[in-house]
Coordinates of N, CA and C in Angstrom, one line a residue:
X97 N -96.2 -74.0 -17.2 CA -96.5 -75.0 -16.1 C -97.3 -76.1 -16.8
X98 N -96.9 -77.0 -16.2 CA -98.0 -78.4 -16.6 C -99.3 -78.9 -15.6
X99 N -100.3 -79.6 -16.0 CA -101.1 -80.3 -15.0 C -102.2 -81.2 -15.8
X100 N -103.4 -81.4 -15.0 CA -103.8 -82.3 -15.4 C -105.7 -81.9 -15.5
X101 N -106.3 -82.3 -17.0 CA -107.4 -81.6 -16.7 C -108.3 -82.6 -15.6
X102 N -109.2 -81.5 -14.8 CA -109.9 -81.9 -13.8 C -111.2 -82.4 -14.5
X103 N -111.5 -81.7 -15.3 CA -113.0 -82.0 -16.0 C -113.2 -80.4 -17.2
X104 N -113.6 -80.9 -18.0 CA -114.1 -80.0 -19.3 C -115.0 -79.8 -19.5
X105 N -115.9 -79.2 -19.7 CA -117.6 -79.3 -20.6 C -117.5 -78.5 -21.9
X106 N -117.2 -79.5 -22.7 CA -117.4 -78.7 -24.1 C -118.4 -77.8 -24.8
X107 N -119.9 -78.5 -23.9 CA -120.6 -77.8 -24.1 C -120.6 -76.6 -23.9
X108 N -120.3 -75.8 -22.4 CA -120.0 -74.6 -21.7 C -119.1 -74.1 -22.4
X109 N -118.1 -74.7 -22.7 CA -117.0 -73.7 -22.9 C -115.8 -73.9 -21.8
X110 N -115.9 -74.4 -20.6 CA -114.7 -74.3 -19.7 C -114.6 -75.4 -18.5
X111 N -113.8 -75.0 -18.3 CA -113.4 -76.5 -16.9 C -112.2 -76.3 -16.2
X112 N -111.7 -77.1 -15.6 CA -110.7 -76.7 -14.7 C -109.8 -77.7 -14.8
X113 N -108.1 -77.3 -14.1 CA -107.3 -77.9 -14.5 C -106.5 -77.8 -13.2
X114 N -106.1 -79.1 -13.2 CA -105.1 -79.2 -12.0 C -103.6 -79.2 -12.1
X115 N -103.4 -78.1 -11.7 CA -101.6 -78.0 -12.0 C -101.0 -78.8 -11.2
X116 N -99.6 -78.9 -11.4 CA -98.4 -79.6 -10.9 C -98.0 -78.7 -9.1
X117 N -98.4 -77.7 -9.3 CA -98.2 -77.2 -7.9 C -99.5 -77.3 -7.2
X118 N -100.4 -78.6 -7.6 CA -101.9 -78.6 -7.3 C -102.7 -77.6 -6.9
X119 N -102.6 -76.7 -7.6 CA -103.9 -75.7 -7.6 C -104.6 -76.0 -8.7
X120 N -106.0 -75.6 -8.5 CA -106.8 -75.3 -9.5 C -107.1 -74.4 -10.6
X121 N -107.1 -74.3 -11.9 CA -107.1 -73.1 -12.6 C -108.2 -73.4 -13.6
X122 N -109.1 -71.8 -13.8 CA -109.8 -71.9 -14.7 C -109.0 -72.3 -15.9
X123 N -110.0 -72.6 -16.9 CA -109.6 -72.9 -18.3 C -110.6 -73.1 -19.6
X124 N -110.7 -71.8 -20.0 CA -111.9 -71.2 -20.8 C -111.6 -71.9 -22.2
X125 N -112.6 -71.8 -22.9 CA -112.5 -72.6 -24.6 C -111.3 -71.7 -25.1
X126 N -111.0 -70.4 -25.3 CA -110.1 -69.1 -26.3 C -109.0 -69.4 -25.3
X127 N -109.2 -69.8 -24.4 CA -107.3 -70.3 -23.7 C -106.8 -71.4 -24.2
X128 N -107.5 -72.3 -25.4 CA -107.4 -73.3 -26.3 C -106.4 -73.1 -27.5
X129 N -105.4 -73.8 -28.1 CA -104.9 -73.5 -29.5 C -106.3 -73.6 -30.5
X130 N -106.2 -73.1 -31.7 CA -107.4 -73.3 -32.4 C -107.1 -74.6 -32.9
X131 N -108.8 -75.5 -32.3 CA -108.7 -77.2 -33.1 C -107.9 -77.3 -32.1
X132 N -107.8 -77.0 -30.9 CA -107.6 -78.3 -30.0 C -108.6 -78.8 -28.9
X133 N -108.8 -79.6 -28.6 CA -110.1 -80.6 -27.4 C -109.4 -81.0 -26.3
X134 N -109.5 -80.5 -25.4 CA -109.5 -81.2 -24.0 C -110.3 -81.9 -23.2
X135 N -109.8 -82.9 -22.7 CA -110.9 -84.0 -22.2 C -110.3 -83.9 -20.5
X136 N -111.2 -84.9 -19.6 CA -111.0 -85.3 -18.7 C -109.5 -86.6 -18.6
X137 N -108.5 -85.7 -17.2 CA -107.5 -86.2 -17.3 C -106.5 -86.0 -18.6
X138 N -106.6 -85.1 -19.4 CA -105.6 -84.9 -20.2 C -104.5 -84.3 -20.0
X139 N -103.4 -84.5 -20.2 CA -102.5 -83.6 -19.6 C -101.8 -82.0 -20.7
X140 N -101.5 -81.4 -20.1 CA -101.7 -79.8 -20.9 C -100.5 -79.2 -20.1
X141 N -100.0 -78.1 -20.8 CA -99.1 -77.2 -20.3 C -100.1 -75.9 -20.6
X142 N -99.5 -74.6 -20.0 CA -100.5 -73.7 -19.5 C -99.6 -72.4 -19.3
X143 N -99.5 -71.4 -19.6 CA -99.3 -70.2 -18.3 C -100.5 -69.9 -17.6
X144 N -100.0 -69.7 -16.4 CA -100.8 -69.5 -15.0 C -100.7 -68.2 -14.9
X145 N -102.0 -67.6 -14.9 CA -102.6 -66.6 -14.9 C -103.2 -65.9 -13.2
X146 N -103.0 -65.3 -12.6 CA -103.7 -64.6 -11.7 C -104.5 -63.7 -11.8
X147 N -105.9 -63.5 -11.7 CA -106.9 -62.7 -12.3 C -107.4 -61.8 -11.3
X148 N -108.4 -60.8 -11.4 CA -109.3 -60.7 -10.4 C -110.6 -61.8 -10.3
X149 N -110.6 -62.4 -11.2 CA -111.3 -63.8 -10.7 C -110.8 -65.1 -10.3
X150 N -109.6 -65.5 -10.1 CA -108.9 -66.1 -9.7 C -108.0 -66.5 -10.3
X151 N -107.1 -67.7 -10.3 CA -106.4 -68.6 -10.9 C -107.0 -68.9 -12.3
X152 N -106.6 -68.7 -13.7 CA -106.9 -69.1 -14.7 C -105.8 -69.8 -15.6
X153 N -105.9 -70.7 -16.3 CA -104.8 -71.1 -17.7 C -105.2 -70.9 -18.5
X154 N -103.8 -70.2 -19.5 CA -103.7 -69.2 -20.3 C -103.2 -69.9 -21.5
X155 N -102.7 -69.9 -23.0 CA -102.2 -70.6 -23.9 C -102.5 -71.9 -23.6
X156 N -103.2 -73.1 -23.3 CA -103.5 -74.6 -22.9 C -102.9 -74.9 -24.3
X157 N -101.7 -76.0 -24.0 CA -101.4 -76.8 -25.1 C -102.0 -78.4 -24.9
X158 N -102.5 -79.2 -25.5 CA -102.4 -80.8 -25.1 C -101.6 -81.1 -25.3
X159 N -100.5 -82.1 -24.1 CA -99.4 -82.3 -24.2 C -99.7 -84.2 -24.4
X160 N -100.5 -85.1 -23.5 CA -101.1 -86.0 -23.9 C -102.3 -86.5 -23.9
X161 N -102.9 -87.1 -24.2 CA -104.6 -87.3 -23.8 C -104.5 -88.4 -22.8
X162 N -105.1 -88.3 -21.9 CA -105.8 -89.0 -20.7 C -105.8 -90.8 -21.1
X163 N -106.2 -90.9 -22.3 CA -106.8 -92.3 -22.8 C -105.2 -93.1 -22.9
X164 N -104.7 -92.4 -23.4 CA -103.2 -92.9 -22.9 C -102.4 -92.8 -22.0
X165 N -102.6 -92.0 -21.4 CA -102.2 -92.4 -20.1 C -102.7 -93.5 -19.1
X166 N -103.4 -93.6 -19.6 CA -104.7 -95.0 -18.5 C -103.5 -95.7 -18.7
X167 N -103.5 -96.2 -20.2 CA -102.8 -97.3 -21.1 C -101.7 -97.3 -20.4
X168 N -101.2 -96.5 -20.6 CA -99.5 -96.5 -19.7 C -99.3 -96.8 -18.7
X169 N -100.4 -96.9 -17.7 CA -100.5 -97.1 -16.4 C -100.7 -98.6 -16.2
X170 N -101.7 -98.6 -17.9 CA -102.6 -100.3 -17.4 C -101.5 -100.8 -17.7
X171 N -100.1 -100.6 -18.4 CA -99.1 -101.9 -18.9 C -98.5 -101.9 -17.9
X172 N -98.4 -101.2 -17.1 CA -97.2 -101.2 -16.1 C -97.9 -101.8 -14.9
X173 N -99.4 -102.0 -14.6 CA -100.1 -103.1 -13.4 C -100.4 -104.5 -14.0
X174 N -99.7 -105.2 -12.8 CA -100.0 -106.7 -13.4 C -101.6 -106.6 -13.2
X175 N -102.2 -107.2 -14.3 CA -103.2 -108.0 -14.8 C -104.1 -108.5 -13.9
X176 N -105.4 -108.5 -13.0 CA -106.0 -109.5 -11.9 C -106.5 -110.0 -13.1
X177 N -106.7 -112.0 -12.5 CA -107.2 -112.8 -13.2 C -108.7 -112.5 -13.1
X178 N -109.9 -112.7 -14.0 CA -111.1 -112.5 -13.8 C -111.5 -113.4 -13.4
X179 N -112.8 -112.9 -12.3 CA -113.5 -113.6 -11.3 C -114.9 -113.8 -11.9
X180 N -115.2 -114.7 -12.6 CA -116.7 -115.6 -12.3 C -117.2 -116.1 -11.4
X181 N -118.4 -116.2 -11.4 CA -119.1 -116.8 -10.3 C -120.3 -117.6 -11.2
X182 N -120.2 -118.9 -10.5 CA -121.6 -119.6 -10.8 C -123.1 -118.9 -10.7
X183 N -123.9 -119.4 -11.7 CA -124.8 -118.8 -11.3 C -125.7 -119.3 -10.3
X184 N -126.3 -118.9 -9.3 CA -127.2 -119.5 -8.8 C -128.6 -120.3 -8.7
X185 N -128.6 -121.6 -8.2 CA -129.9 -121.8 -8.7 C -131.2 -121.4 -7.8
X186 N -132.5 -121.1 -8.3 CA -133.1 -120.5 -7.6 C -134.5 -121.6 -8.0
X187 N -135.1 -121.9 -6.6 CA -136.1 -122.9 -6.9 C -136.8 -122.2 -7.2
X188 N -137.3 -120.5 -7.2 CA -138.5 -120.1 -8.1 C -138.5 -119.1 -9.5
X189 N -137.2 -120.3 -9.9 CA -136.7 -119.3 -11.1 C -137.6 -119.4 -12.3
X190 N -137.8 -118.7 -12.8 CA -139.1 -118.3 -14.5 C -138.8 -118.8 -15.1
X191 N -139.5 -120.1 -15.6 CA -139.0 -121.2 -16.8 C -139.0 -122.2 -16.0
X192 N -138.7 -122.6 -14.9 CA -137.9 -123.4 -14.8 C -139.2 -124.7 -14.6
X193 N -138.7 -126.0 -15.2 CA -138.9 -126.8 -15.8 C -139.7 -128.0 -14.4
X194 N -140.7 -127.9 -14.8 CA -141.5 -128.9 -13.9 C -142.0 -129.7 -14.0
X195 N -142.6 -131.1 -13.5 CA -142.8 -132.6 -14.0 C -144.1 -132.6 -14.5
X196 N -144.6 -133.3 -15.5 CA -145.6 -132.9 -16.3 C -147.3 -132.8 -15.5
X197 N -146.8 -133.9 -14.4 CA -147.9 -134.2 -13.6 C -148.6 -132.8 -12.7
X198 N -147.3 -131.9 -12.1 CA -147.9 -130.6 -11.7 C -148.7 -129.7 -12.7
X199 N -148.2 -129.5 -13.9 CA -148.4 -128.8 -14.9 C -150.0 -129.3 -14.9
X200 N -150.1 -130.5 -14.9 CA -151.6 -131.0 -15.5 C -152.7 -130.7 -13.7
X201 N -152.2 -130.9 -12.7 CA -152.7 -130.0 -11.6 C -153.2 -129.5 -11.4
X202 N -152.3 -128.0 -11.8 CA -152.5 -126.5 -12.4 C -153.6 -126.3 -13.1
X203 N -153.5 -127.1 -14.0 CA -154.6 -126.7 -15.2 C -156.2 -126.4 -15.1
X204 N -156.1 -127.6 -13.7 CA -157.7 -127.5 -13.3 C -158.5 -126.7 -12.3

């Protein structure tokens, strides 16, 4: 079976993965090839395991990583042009530059 990881924690050891029949399945670090990393959104092939603790995947292969898939997605959406905006001016902005005669005002 194939799917898609939901989220990993490398730190823990495990995370879950979303199969192609959209279930959820555990997926422990030793259900890993050795030296392989799964990330968020990576895609993986699996045997699907039925446990007494539930749904688990079993042999996880990485089939692609996530970061490329974005890619693949971002060539295929046209582009929005980016949106600036002026900045605004603000009559009580920090710095801002006053005629010498206030300044001398002030002083006293």
């Amino acid at each position: 079976m194939e799917g898609t990881v939901k989220w990993f924690n490398s730190r823990k050891g495990f995370g879950f993965v979303k199969g192609d029949d959209d279930e959820d399945y555990f997926v422990h670090y030793t259900a890993l090839d050795k030296g392989t990393f799964i990330r968020d959104n990576d895609r993986v092939s699996f045997d699907a395991a039925d446990t007494d603790k539930g749904k688990q995947a079993q042999n996880v292969k990485l089939l692609q990583k996530g970061s490329e898939i974005a890619g693949d997605q971002a060539e295929e959406q046209p582009q929005e042009e980016a949106k600036t905006e002026e900045p605004q001016e603000d009559s009580e902005s920090f710095g801002e530059e006053q005629p010498v005669e206030e300044i001398e005002d002030n002083k006293e």
